[in-house]
Coordinates of N, CA and C in Angstrom, one line a residue:
M1 N 117.9 80.7 65.6 CA 117.4 79.3 65.6 C 116.6 79.1 66.9
T2 N 115.5 78.4 66.8 CA 114.7 78.0 68.0 C 115.0 76.6 68.4
A3 N 115.4 76.5 69.7 CA 115.6 75.2 70.2 C 114.3 74.5 70.5
E4 N 114.4 73.1 70.5 CA 113.2 72.3 70.7 C 113.3 71.6 72.0
R5 N 112.2 71.5 72.8 CA 112.2 70.7 74.0 C 111.3 69.5 73.7
S6 N 111.8 68.3 73.7 CA 111.0 67.1 73.3 C 110.7 66.3 74.6
F7 N 109.5 66.0 74.8 CA 109.1 65.2 76.0 C 108.8 63.8 75.5
K8 N 109.4 62.8 76.1 CA 109.2 61.4 75.7 C 107.8 61.0 75.7
N9 N 107.5 60.1 74.8 CA 106.1 59.6 74.7 C 105.7 58.9 76.0
G10 N 104.5 59.3 76.5 CA 104.0 58.8 77.7 C 104.4 59.6 79.0
S11 N 105.2 60.7 78.8 CA 105.6 61.5 80.0 C 104.3 62.0 80.7
T12 N 104.3 61.7 82.0 CA 103.2 62.2 82.8 C 103.4 63.7 83.1
P13 N 102.4 64.6 82.7 CA 102.6 66.0 82.9 C 102.5 66.3 84.4
T14 N 103.2 67.4 84.8 CA 103.1 67.9 86.1 C 101.8 68.8 86.1
V15 N 101.0 68.5 87.1 CA 99.7 69.3 87.2 C 100.0 70.5 88.1
V16 N 99.7 71.7 87.5 CA 99.9 72.9 88.2 C 98.5 73.5 88.5
L17 N 98.2 73.6 89.8 CA 96.8 74.1 90.2 C 96.9 75.6 90.5
V18 N 95.9 76.3 90.0 CA 95.9 77.8 90.1 C 94.5 78.1 90.7
H19 N 94.5 78.6 92.0 CA 93.3 79.0 92.7 C 92.8 80.3 92.2
G20 N 91.5 80.6 92.5 CA 90.9 81.9 92.1 C 90.8 82.9 93.3
A21 N 89.9 83.8 93.1 CA 89.7 84.9 94.2 C 89.2 84.3 95.4
F22 N 89.5 85.0 96.5 CA 88.9 84.7 97.9 C 89.4 83.3 98.4
A23 N 90.5 82.7 97.8 CA 91.0 81.5 98.2 C 92.5 81.5 98.2
D24 N 93.1 80.3 98.5 CA 94.6 80.2 98.4 C 94.9 78.8 98.0
G25 N 96.1 78.4 98.0 CA 96.5 77.1 97.5 C 95.9 75.9 98.3
S26 N 95.6 76.2 99.6 CA 95.0 75.1 100.4 C 93.7 74.7 99.9
S27 N 93.0 75.5 99.1 CA 91.7 75.1 98.6 C 91.8 73.8 97.7
W28 N 93.0 73.5 97.3 CA 93.3 72.3 96.4 C 93.7 71.1 97.3
S29 N 93.7 71.2 98.6 CA 94.3 70.1 99.4 C 93.7 68.7 99.1
G30 N 92.4 68.6 99.0 CA 91.9 67.3 98.8 C 92.2 66.8 97.4
V31 N 92.2 67.7 96.4 CA 92.6 67.3 95.0 C 94.1 66.9 95.0
I32 N 94.9 67.6 95.7 CA 96.3 67.3 95.7 C 96.5 65.9 96.3
A33 N 95.9 65.6 97.4 CA 96.0 64.2 98.0 C 95.6 63.1 97.0
E34 N 94.5 63.4 96.3 CA 94.0 62.4 95.3 C 95.0 62.2 94.2
L35 N 95.5 63.2 93.7 CA 96.5 63.1 92.6 C 97.8 62.5 93.0
Q36 N 98.3 62.8 94.2 CA 99.5 62.2 94.7 C 99.3 60.7 94.9
D37 N 98.1 60.3 95.4 CA 97.8 58.9 95.5 C 97.9 58.1 94.2
S38 N 97.7 58.9 93.1 CA 97.7 58.3 91.8 C 99.1 58.4 91.2
G39 N 100.1 59.0 91.9 CA 101.4 59.1 91.4 C 101.6 60.2 90.4
I40 N 100.7 61.2 90.4 CA 100.8 62.3 89.4 C 101.5 63.4 90.1
P41 N 102.6 64.0 89.5 CA 103.3 65.1 90.1 C 102.4 66.3 90.1
V42 N 102.3 67.1 91.2 CA 101.4 68.2 91.3 C 101.9 69.3 92.2
T43 N 101.6 70.5 91.9 CA 102.0 71.7 92.7 C 100.8 72.7 92.6
A44 N 100.6 73.4 93.7 CA 99.6 74.5 93.7 C 100.3 75.8 93.9
V45 N 100.1 76.7 93.0 CA 100.8 78.0 93.0 C 100.0 79.0 93.9
A46 N 100.8 80.0 94.4 CA 100.1 81.1 95.1 C 99.8 82.2 94.1
N47 N 98.6 82.2 93.6 CA 98.2 83.2 92.6 C 98.2 84.5 93.2
P48 N 98.9 85.5 92.7 CA 98.9 86.8 93.3 C 97.6 87.6 93.4
L49 N 96.7 87.3 92.5 CA 95.4 88.0 92.5 C 95.5 89.5 92.3
R50 N 96.5 89.9 91.5 CA 96.7 91.4 91.3 C 96.2 91.9 90.0
G51 N 95.7 91.0 89.1 CA 95.3 91.4 87.8 C 95.8 90.4 86.8
L52 N 95.2 90.3 85.7 CA 95.5 89.2 84.7 C 96.9 89.3 84.2
A53 N 97.4 90.4 83.8 CA 98.8 90.5 83.3 C 99.8 90.1 84.4
T54 N 99.7 90.6 85.6 CA 100.6 90.3 86.6 C 100.5 88.8 87.0
D55 N 99.3 88.3 87.1 CA 99.1 86.9 87.5 C 99.6 85.9 86.4
A56 N 99.3 86.2 85.2 CA 99.7 85.4 84.1 C 101.2 85.3 84.0
A57 N 101.9 86.5 84.2 CA 103.3 86.6 84.1 C 104.0 85.7 85.2
Y58 N 103.4 85.8 86.4 CA 103.9 85.0 87.5 C 103.8 83.5 87.2
L59 N 102.6 83.1 86.7 CA 102.4 81.7 86.4 C 103.3 81.2 85.3
T60 N 103.5 82.1 84.3 CA 104.4 81.8 83.2 C 105.8 81.4 83.7
G61 N 106.3 82.2 84.7 CA 107.6 81.9 85.2 C 107.6 80.6 86.0
V62 N 106.6 80.3 86.7 CA 106.5 79.0 87.5 C 106.5 77.9 86.5
V63 N 105.7 77.9 85.4 CA 105.6 76.8 84.5 C 106.9 76.7 83.7
A64 N 107.6 77.8 83.3 CA 108.8 77.7 82.6 C 109.9 77.0 83.3
A65 N 109.9 77.1 84.7 CA 110.9 76.5 85.5 C 110.7 75.0 85.7
I66 N 109.6 74.4 85.2 CA 109.3 73.0 85.4 C 109.9 72.2 84.2
D67 N 110.7 71.2 84.5 CA 111.3 70.4 83.4 C 110.4 69.3 83.0
G68 N 109.7 69.5 81.9 CA 108.8 68.5 81.4 C 107.4 69.1 81.1
P69 N 106.5 68.3 80.6 CA 105.2 68.8 80.2 C 104.3 69.2 81.4
V70 N 103.5 70.2 81.2 CA 102.6 70.8 82.3 C 101.2 70.8 81.9
L71 N 100.3 70.4 82.8 CA 98.9 70.5 82.6 C 98.4 71.5 83.6
L72 N 97.9 72.6 83.1 CA 97.4 73.7 83.9 C 95.9 73.5 84.3
V73 N 95.7 73.8 85.6 CA 94.3 73.6 86.1 C 93.9 74.9 86.8
G74 N 92.8 75.5 86.4 CA 92.4 76.8 87.0 C 91.0 76.7 87.6
H75 N 90.9 77.3 88.8 CA 89.5 77.4 89.4 C 89.1 78.8 89.4
S76 N 87.8 79.0 88.9 CA 87.2 80.4 89.0 C 88.1 81.4 88.2
Y77 N 88.5 82.5 88.8 CA 89.4 83.4 88.1 C 90.7 82.8 87.7
G78 N 91.1 81.8 88.4 CA 92.3 81.1 87.9 C 92.2 80.5 86.5
G79 N 91.0 80.3 86.1 CA 90.8 79.8 84.7 C 91.2 80.9 83.7
A80 N 90.9 82.2 84.0 CA 91.4 83.3 83.1 C 92.9 83.4 83.1
V81 N 93.5 83.1 84.2 CA 95.0 83.2 84.3 C 95.6 82.1 83.5
I82 N 95.1 80.8 83.5 CA 95.7 79.8 82.8 C 95.4 79.9 81.3
T83 N 94.3 80.6 81.0 CA 94.0 80.8 79.5 C 95.0 81.7 78.9
W84 N 95.5 82.8 79.6 CA 96.5 83.7 79.1 C 97.9 83.0 79.2
A85 N 98.2 82.5 80.4 CA 99.5 81.9 80.5 C 99.8 80.7 79.7
G86 N 98.7 80.0 79.4 CA 98.9 78.7 78.6 C 99.4 79.0 77.2
A87 N 99.3 80.2 76.7 CA 99.8 80.5 75.4 C 101.3 80.8 75.3
R88 N 101.9 80.9 76.5 CA 103.3 81.3 76.6 C 104.3 80.2 76.7
P89 N 104.4 79.5 77.9 CA 105.5 78.5 78.0 C 105.2 77.4 77.0
G90 N 106.3 76.9 76.4 CA 106.2 75.9 75.4 C 105.9 74.5 76.0
N91 N 105.9 74.3 77.3 CA 105.7 73.0 77.8 C 104.3 72.7 78.4
V92 N 103.4 73.7 78.1 CA 102.0 73.5 78.5 C 101.3 72.6 77.5
V93 N 100.7 71.5 77.9 CA 100.1 70.5 77.0 C 98.6 70.4 77.1
G94 N 98.0 71.1 78.1 CA 96.6 71.0 78.2 C 96.1 71.9 79.3
L95 N 94.7 72.1 79.3 CA 94.1 73.0 80.3 C 92.9 72.3 80.9
V96 N 92.7 72.5 82.2 CA 91.5 72.0 82.9 C 90.9 73.1 83.6
Y97 N 89.6 73.4 83.3 CA 88.9 74.4 84.0 C 87.9 73.8 85.0
V98 N 88.0 74.3 86.2 CA 87.2 73.8 87.3 C 86.3 75.0 87.7
T99 N 85.0 74.9 87.3 CA 84.1 76.0 87.4 C 84.8 77.4 87.2
A100 N 85.4 77.5 86.0 CA 86.4 78.6 85.8 C 86.1 79.4 84.5
F101 N 86.8 80.5 84.4 CA 86.6 81.4 83.3 C 87.6 81.0 82.2
A102 N 87.0 80.5 81.1 CA 87.8 80.2 79.9 C 87.5 81.3 78.9
L103 N 88.3 82.4 79.0 CA 88.0 83.6 78.2 C 88.4 83.5 76.8
E104 N 87.7 84.2 75.9 CA 88.0 84.5 74.5 C 89.0 85.6 74.5
A105 N 89.8 85.7 73.5 CA 90.7 86.8 73.3 C 89.9 88.1 73.3
G106 N 90.4 89.1 74.1 CA 89.7 90.4 74.2 C 88.5 90.4 75.1
E107 N 88.3 89.3 75.8 CA 87.1 89.2 76.7 C 87.5 89.3 78.2
S108 N 86.7 89.8 79.0 CA 86.9 90.0 80.5 C 85.9 89.1 81.3
L109 N 86.2 89.0 82.6 CA 85.3 88.3 83.4 C 83.9 89.0 83.4
L110 N 83.9 90.3 83.4 CA 82.6 91.1 83.4 C 81.9 90.9 82.1
D111 N 82.6 90.7 81.0 CA 81.9 90.4 79.8 C 81.1 89.1 79.9
V112 N 81.7 88.1 80.4 CA 81.0 86.8 80.5 C 79.9 86.9 81.5
T113 N 80.1 87.4 82.7 CA 79.1 87.4 83.7 C 77.9 88.3 83.3
G114 N 78.2 89.3 82.5 CA 77.1 90.2 82.1 C 76.1 89.5 81.2
H115 N 76.5 88.5 80.5 CA 75.6 87.7 79.6 C 74.8 86.7 80.3
F116 N 75.2 86.4 81.6 CA 74.6 85.3 82.3 C 74.2 85.8 83.7
P117 N 73.2 86.7 83.8 CA 72.8 87.2 85.1 C 72.2 86.1 86.0
G118 N 72.2 86.5 87.3 CA 71.6 85.5 88.3 C 72.6 85.1 89.3
S119 N 73.9 85.4 89.1 CA 74.9 85.0 90.1 C 74.7 85.9 91.4
L120 N 75.1 85.3 92.5 CA 75.0 86.0 93.8 C 76.2 86.8 94.1
L121 N 77.2 86.7 93.2 CA 78.6 87.3 93.5 C 78.5 88.8 93.7
G122 N 78.0 89.5 92.7 CA 78.1 90.9 92.7 C 77.6 91.6 94.0
P123 N 76.4 91.3 94.5 CA 75.9 92.0 95.7 C 76.7 91.5 96.9
A124 N 77.4 90.4 96.9 CA 78.2 89.9 98.0 C 79.6 90.5 98.2
L125 N 80.0 91.3 97.2 CA 81.4 91.8 97.2 C 81.5 93.0 98.2
R126 N 82.6 93.1 98.8 CA 82.9 94.2 99.7 C 84.2 94.8 99.3
P127 N 84.2 96.1 98.8 CA 85.4 96.7 98.4 C 86.2 97.3 99.6
A128 N 87.5 97.4 99.4 CA 88.3 98.0 100.4 C 89.4 98.8 99.7
V129 N 89.6 100.0 100.1 CA 90.6 100.9 99.4 C 91.9 100.8 100.3
L130 N 93.0 100.4 99.6 CA 94.3 100.3 100.3 C 95.2 101.4 99.7
R131 N 96.0 102.0 100.5 CA 97.0 103.0 100.1 C 98.4 102.4 100.2
A132 N 99.1 102.4 99.1 CA 100.5 101.9 99.1 C 101.4 102.9 99.6
A133 N 102.7 102.5 99.8 CA 103.7 103.4 100.4 C 103.9 104.6 99.6
D134 N 103.7 104.5 98.3 CA 103.9 105.7 97.4 C 102.6 106.5 97.3
G135 N 101.6 106.2 98.1 CA 100.4 107.0 98.1 C 99.4 106.5 97.1
E136 N 99.7 105.6 96.2 CA 98.8 105.1 95.2 C 97.7 104.2 95.9
E137 N 96.4 104.4 95.4 CA 95.3 103.7 96.0 C 94.9 102.5 95.1
T138 N 94.6 101.4 95.8 CA 94.2 100.2 95.1 C 92.9 99.7 95.7
V139 N 92.0 99.3 94.9 CA 90.7 98.8 95.4 C 90.8 97.3 95.3
E140 N 90.5 96.7 96.5 CA 90.5 95.2 96.5 C 89.1 94.8 96.9
L141 N 88.8 93.5 96.5 CA 87.4 93.0 96.7 C 87.5 91.8 97.6
F142 N 86.6 91.8 98.6 CA 86.4 90.6 99.5 C 85.0 90.1 99.3
L143 N 84.7 89.0 99.8 CA 83.3 88.5 99.9 C 82.9 88.9 101.3
K144 N 81.7 89.5 101.5 CA 81.2 89.8 102.8 C 81.1 88.5 103.6
D145 N 81.6 88.5 104.8 CA 81.7 87.3 105.7 C 80.3 86.6 105.7
E146 N 79.3 87.3 105.9 CA 77.9 86.7 106.1 C 77.4 86.1 104.8
R147 N 78.0 86.5 103.6 CA 77.5 86.0 102.3 C 78.5 84.9 101.8
F148 N 79.6 84.7 102.4 CA 80.6 83.8 102.0 C 80.0 82.4 101.8
P149 N 79.3 81.8 102.8 CA 78.8 80.4 102.7 C 77.9 80.3 101.5
A150 N 76.9 81.1 101.3 CA 75.9 81.0 100.2 C 76.5 81.1 98.9
V151 N 77.5 82.1 98.7 CA 78.1 82.4 97.4 C 79.2 81.4 97.1
F152 N 80.0 81.1 98.0 CA 81.2 80.3 97.7 C 81.2 78.8 98.1
A153 N 80.5 78.5 99.2 CA 80.7 77.2 99.7 C 79.5 76.7 100.4
A154 N 78.3 76.7 99.8 CA 77.1 76.3 100.4 C 77.0 74.8 100.8
D155 N 77.9 74.0 100.2 CA 77.8 72.5 100.5 C 79.0 72.1 101.5
L156 N 79.5 73.1 102.2 CA 80.5 72.8 103.2 C 80.0 73.2 104.6
P157 N 80.5 72.6 105.6 CA 79.9 72.8 107.0 C 80.2 74.3 107.4
G158 N 79.3 74.8 108.3 CA 79.4 76.2 108.7 C 80.7 76.5 109.4
P159 N 81.2 75.7 110.3 CA 82.5 76.1 111.0 C 83.6 76.3 110.0
F160 N 83.6 75.4 108.9 CA 84.6 75.6 107.9 C 84.5 76.9 107.1
T161 N 83.3 77.2 106.7 CA 83.1 78.4 105.9 C 83.4 79.7 106.7
S162 N 83.1 79.6 108.0 CA 83.5 80.8 108.9 C 85.0 81.0 108.9
V163 N 85.7 80.0 109.0 CA 87.2 80.1 109.0 C 87.7 80.6 107.6
A164 N 87.1 80.0 106.5 CA 87.5 80.3 105.2 C 87.2 81.8 104.8
A165 N 86.1 82.3 105.3 CA 85.7 83.7 105.1 C 86.7 84.6 105.8
A166 N 87.1 84.2 107.0 CA 88.1 85.1 107.7 C 89.4 85.0 107.1
A167 N 89.8 83.9 106.4 CA 91.1 83.8 105.9 C 91.2 84.1 104.4
Q168 N 90.1 84.5 103.8 CA 90.0 84.8 102.3 C 91.0 85.8 101.9
R169 N 91.5 85.6 100.6 CA 92.5 86.5 100.0 C 91.7 87.4 99.0
P170 N 91.9 88.7 99.1 CA 91.1 89.6 98.2 C 91.8 89.6 96.8
I171 N 91.0 90.1 95.9 CA 91.5 90.2 94.5 C 91.4 91.7 94.1
A172 N 92.3 92.1 93.3 CA 92.3 93.5 92.8 C 91.0 93.7 92.0
A173 N 90.3 94.8 92.2 CA 89.1 95.0 91.5 C 89.3 95.0 90.0
T174 N 90.4 95.5 89.6 CA 90.7 95.7 88.1 C 90.8 94.3 87.4
A175 N 91.0 93.2 88.2 CA 91.1 91.9 87.6 C 89.8 91.5 86.9
F176 N 88.7 92.0 87.4 CA 87.4 91.7 86.7 C 87.2 92.4 85.4
E177 N 88.0 93.5 85.2 CA 87.9 94.3 84.0 C 88.9 93.9 82.9
D178 N 90.0 93.3 83.4 CA 91.1 92.9 82.5 C 90.7 92.0 81.4
S179 N 91.1 92.2 80.2 CA 90.7 91.3 79.1 C 92.0 90.4 78.8
S180 N 91.7 89.2 78.4 CA 92.8 88.3 78.0 C 93.2 88.5 76.5
P181 N 94.5 88.7 76.3 CA 94.9 88.8 74.9 C 95.0 87.5 74.1
D182 N 94.9 86.4 74.8 CA 95.0 85.1 74.2 C 93.9 84.2 74.7
A183 N 93.6 83.2 73.9 CA 92.7 82.1 74.3 C 93.4 80.8 73.9
S184 N 94.2 80.4 74.9 CA 95.0 79.2 74.6 C 94.2 77.9 74.4
W185 N 92.9 77.9 74.8 CA 92.1 76.7 74.5 C 91.9 76.5 73.1
K186 N 92.2 77.5 72.2 CA 92.1 77.3 70.8 C 93.1 76.4 70.2
T187 N 94.3 76.3 70.9 CA 95.4 75.5 70.4 C 95.8 74.3 71.4
L188 N 95.2 74.3 72.6 CA 95.5 73.2 73.5 C 94.2 72.4 73.8
P189 N 94.3 71.1 74.1 CA 93.2 70.3 74.5 C 92.7 70.8 75.9
S190 N 91.4 70.8 76.0 CA 90.8 71.4 77.3 C 89.8 70.4 77.9
W191 N 89.7 70.5 79.2 CA 88.7 69.8 80.0 C 88.0 70.8 80.9
Y192 N 86.7 70.4 81.3 CA 86.0 71.4 82.1 C 85.1 70.6 83.1
V193 N 85.1 71.1 84.3 CA 84.2 70.6 85.4 C 83.2 71.7 85.7
V194 N 81.9 71.4 85.4 CA 80.8 72.3 85.7 C 80.3 72.0 87.1
A195 N 80.2 73.0 87.9 CA 79.5 72.9 89.2 C 78.1 73.4 89.1
T196 N 77.2 72.5 89.1 CA 75.8 72.8 88.8 C 75.1 73.6 89.9
A197 N 75.6 73.7 91.1 CA 75.0 74.5 92.2 C 75.8 75.7 92.5
D198 N 76.7 76.1 91.5 CA 77.5 77.3 91.8 C 76.7 78.6 91.8
Q199 N 76.9 79.4 92.8 CA 76.2 80.7 92.9 C 77.1 81.8 92.6
A200 N 78.4 81.6 92.3 CA 79.3 82.6 91.9 C 79.5 82.8 90.4
I201 N 79.6 81.7 89.7 CA 79.6 81.7 88.2 C 78.4 80.9 87.8
H202 N 77.5 81.5 87.1 CA 76.3 80.8 86.7 C 76.6 79.5 85.9
P203 N 76.0 78.4 86.2 CA 76.3 77.2 85.5 C 76.1 77.3 84.0
A204 N 75.1 78.2 83.6 CA 74.9 78.4 82.1 C 76.2 79.0 81.5
A205 N 76.8 79.9 82.2 CA 78.1 80.5 81.8 C 79.2 79.5 81.6
Q206 N 79.2 78.6 82.6 CA 80.2 77.5 82.6 C 80.0 76.6 81.4
R207 N 78.8 76.3 81.1 CA 78.5 75.4 80.0 C 78.8 76.1 78.7
F208 N 78.5 77.4 78.6 CA 78.8 78.1 77.4 C 80.3 78.1 77.1
M209 N 81.1 78.4 78.1 CA 82.6 78.5 78.0 C 83.2 77.1 77.6
A210 N 82.6 76.1 78.3 CA 83.1 74.7 78.0 C 82.8 74.3 76.6
R211 N 81.6 74.6 76.2 CA 81.2 74.3 74.8 C 82.0 75.0 73.8
R212 N 82.2 76.3 74.0 CA 83.0 77.2 73.1 C 84.4 76.7 73.0
A213 N 85.0 76.2 74.1 CA 86.4 75.7 74.1 C 86.5 74.3 73.6
G214 N 85.4 73.6 73.3 CA 85.4 72.3 72.8 C 86.0 71.3 73.9
A215 N 85.7 71.7 75.2 CA 86.3 70.9 76.3 C 85.5 69.6 76.5
D216 N 86.3 68.6 77.0 CA 85.7 67.4 77.5 C 85.1 67.7 78.9
T217 N 83.8 67.7 79.0 CA 83.1 68.3 80.1 C 82.4 67.2 81.0
I218 N 82.4 67.4 82.3 CA 81.6 66.7 83.2 C 80.8 67.7 84.1
E219 N 79.7 67.3 84.6 CA 78.9 68.1 85.5 C 78.8 67.4 86.9
V220 N 79.0 68.2 87.9 CA 79.0 67.7 89.3 C 78.1 68.6 90.1
D221 N 77.2 68.0 91.0 CA 76.4 68.8 91.8 C 77.2 69.3 93.0
A222 N 77.6 70.5 92.9 CA 78.5 71.1 93.9 C 78.5 72.6 93.8
S223 N 79.0 73.2 94.9 CA 79.1 74.7 95.0 C 80.3 75.2 94.2
H224 N 80.6 76.5 94.4 CA 81.8 77.1 93.8 C 83.0 76.5 94.4
A225 N 82.9 76.0 95.6 CA 84.1 75.4 96.3 C 84.2 73.9 96.0
I226 N 83.9 73.6 94.8 CA 83.9 72.2 94.4 C 85.2 71.4 94.6
A227 N 86.3 72.1 94.6 CA 87.6 71.4 94.8 C 87.7 70.9 96.3
L228 N 87.0 71.6 97.2 CA 87.0 71.3 98.6 C 85.9 70.3 98.9
S229 N 84.7 70.5 98.3 CA 83.5 69.7 98.6 C 83.5 68.4 97.8
R230 N 84.1 68.4 96.6 CA 84.0 67.2 95.8 C 85.4 66.9 95.2
P231 N 86.5 66.8 96.0 CA 87.8 66.6 95.5 C 88.0 65.4 94.6
A232 N 87.4 64.3 95.0 CA 87.6 63.1 94.2 C 87.1 63.2 92.7
A233 N 85.9 63.9 92.6 CA 85.4 64.1 91.2 C 86.3 65.0 90.4
V234 N 86.7 66.1 91.1 CA 87.6 67.0 90.4 C 88.9 66.3 90.0
A235 N 89.5 65.6 90.9 CA 90.8 64.9 90.7 C 90.6 63.9 89.6
D236 N 89.5 63.2 89.5 CA 89.3 62.2 88.5 C 89.3 62.8 87.1
H237 N 88.7 64.0 86.9 CA 88.7 64.6 85.6 C 90.1 65.1 85.3
I238 N 90.8 65.6 86.3 CA 92.2 66.0 86.0 C 93.1 64.8 85.7
R239 N 92.8 63.7 86.3 CA 93.5 62.4 86.0 C 93.2 62.0 84.5
T240 N 92.0 62.2 84.1 CA 91.7 61.9 82.7 C 92.5 62.7 81.8
A241 N 92.6 64.0 82.1 CA 93.3 65.0 81.2 C 94.8 64.6 81.2
A242 N 95.3 64.3 82.4 CA 96.8 64.0 82.5 C 97.1 62.7 81.7
T243 N 96.2 61.7 81.8 CA 96.4 60.5 81.0 C 96.4 60.8 79.5
A244 N 95.4 61.6 79.1 CA 95.3 61.9 77.7 C 96.5 62.7 77.2
T245 N 96.9 63.7 77.9 CA 98.1 64.5 77.4 C 99.4 63.7 77.6
G246 N 99.4 62.8 78.6 CA 100.7 62.0 78.7 C 100.9 61.0 77.7
A247 N 99.8 60.6 77.0 CA 99.9 59.6 76.0 C 100.3 60.1 74.6
V248 N 100.5 61.4 74.5 CA 100.9 62.0 73.2 C 102.4 62.5 73.3
K249 N 103.1 62.3 72.2 CA 104.5 62.8 72.1 C 104.4 64.3 71.9
H250 N 105.1 65.1 72.7 CA 105.0 66.5 72.6 C 106.4 67.1 72.3
T251 N 106.5 67.9 71.2 CA 107.7 68.6 70.9 C 107.3 70.1 70.8
H252 N 107.9 70.9 71.7 CA 107.6 72.4 71.7 C 108.8 73.2 71.6
P253 N 108.7 74.4 71.1 CA 109.8 75.4 71.1 C 110.2 75.7 72.6
A254 N 111.4 75.8 72.8 CA 111.9 76.1 74.2 C 111.7 77.6 74.4

């Protein structure tokens, strides 16, 4: 027998923010402040950036531990993670993509970017080979410090981008090749924020994925670091999603 978890009508979902490559949870700081001011419960997870299977499994565990409905929000690679994880826990009620990858089942990040050339990301990547204690080698990818501002955060001040480049978190190279087994936007309502000045994910790719997912979409003149440069606009679209999903009675398998 499958137990049911019923969320009362009007329950405000907890917003779970998932960062992408070369960033950490602090990249959501402005968005968090905006949502908290609105009384919306919110948490930013530490995305491991070890590959889709690992990262989706981690997020699944985080979401499953939350008592009540959850609205997943992903930035960049974090969008691929919420696309996979959203199909698992029964309490996910919606997805918000912030200049993010909304993958189709069987699709990878490289599949999408290959169809929309012109991004500055590829030439800006710096690989690093790390050797684990067992001798196994892993390739991680960083953004070259001198390319970080142009690719990631062209609309933020120089001193900030210098610090962000030095503090960036690398992503396992295999994450770009991993394909998602699920496309949870097919069964969950979705929202999308297109960053029209993004140099990491081509705006045309963003529009394509948003349209394919049937997402409620807005466009903002911002860089890839839109959550930092335009937090009010991002938070407002998340607020719209939270209001819409909170107005529906949800009953999901536990």
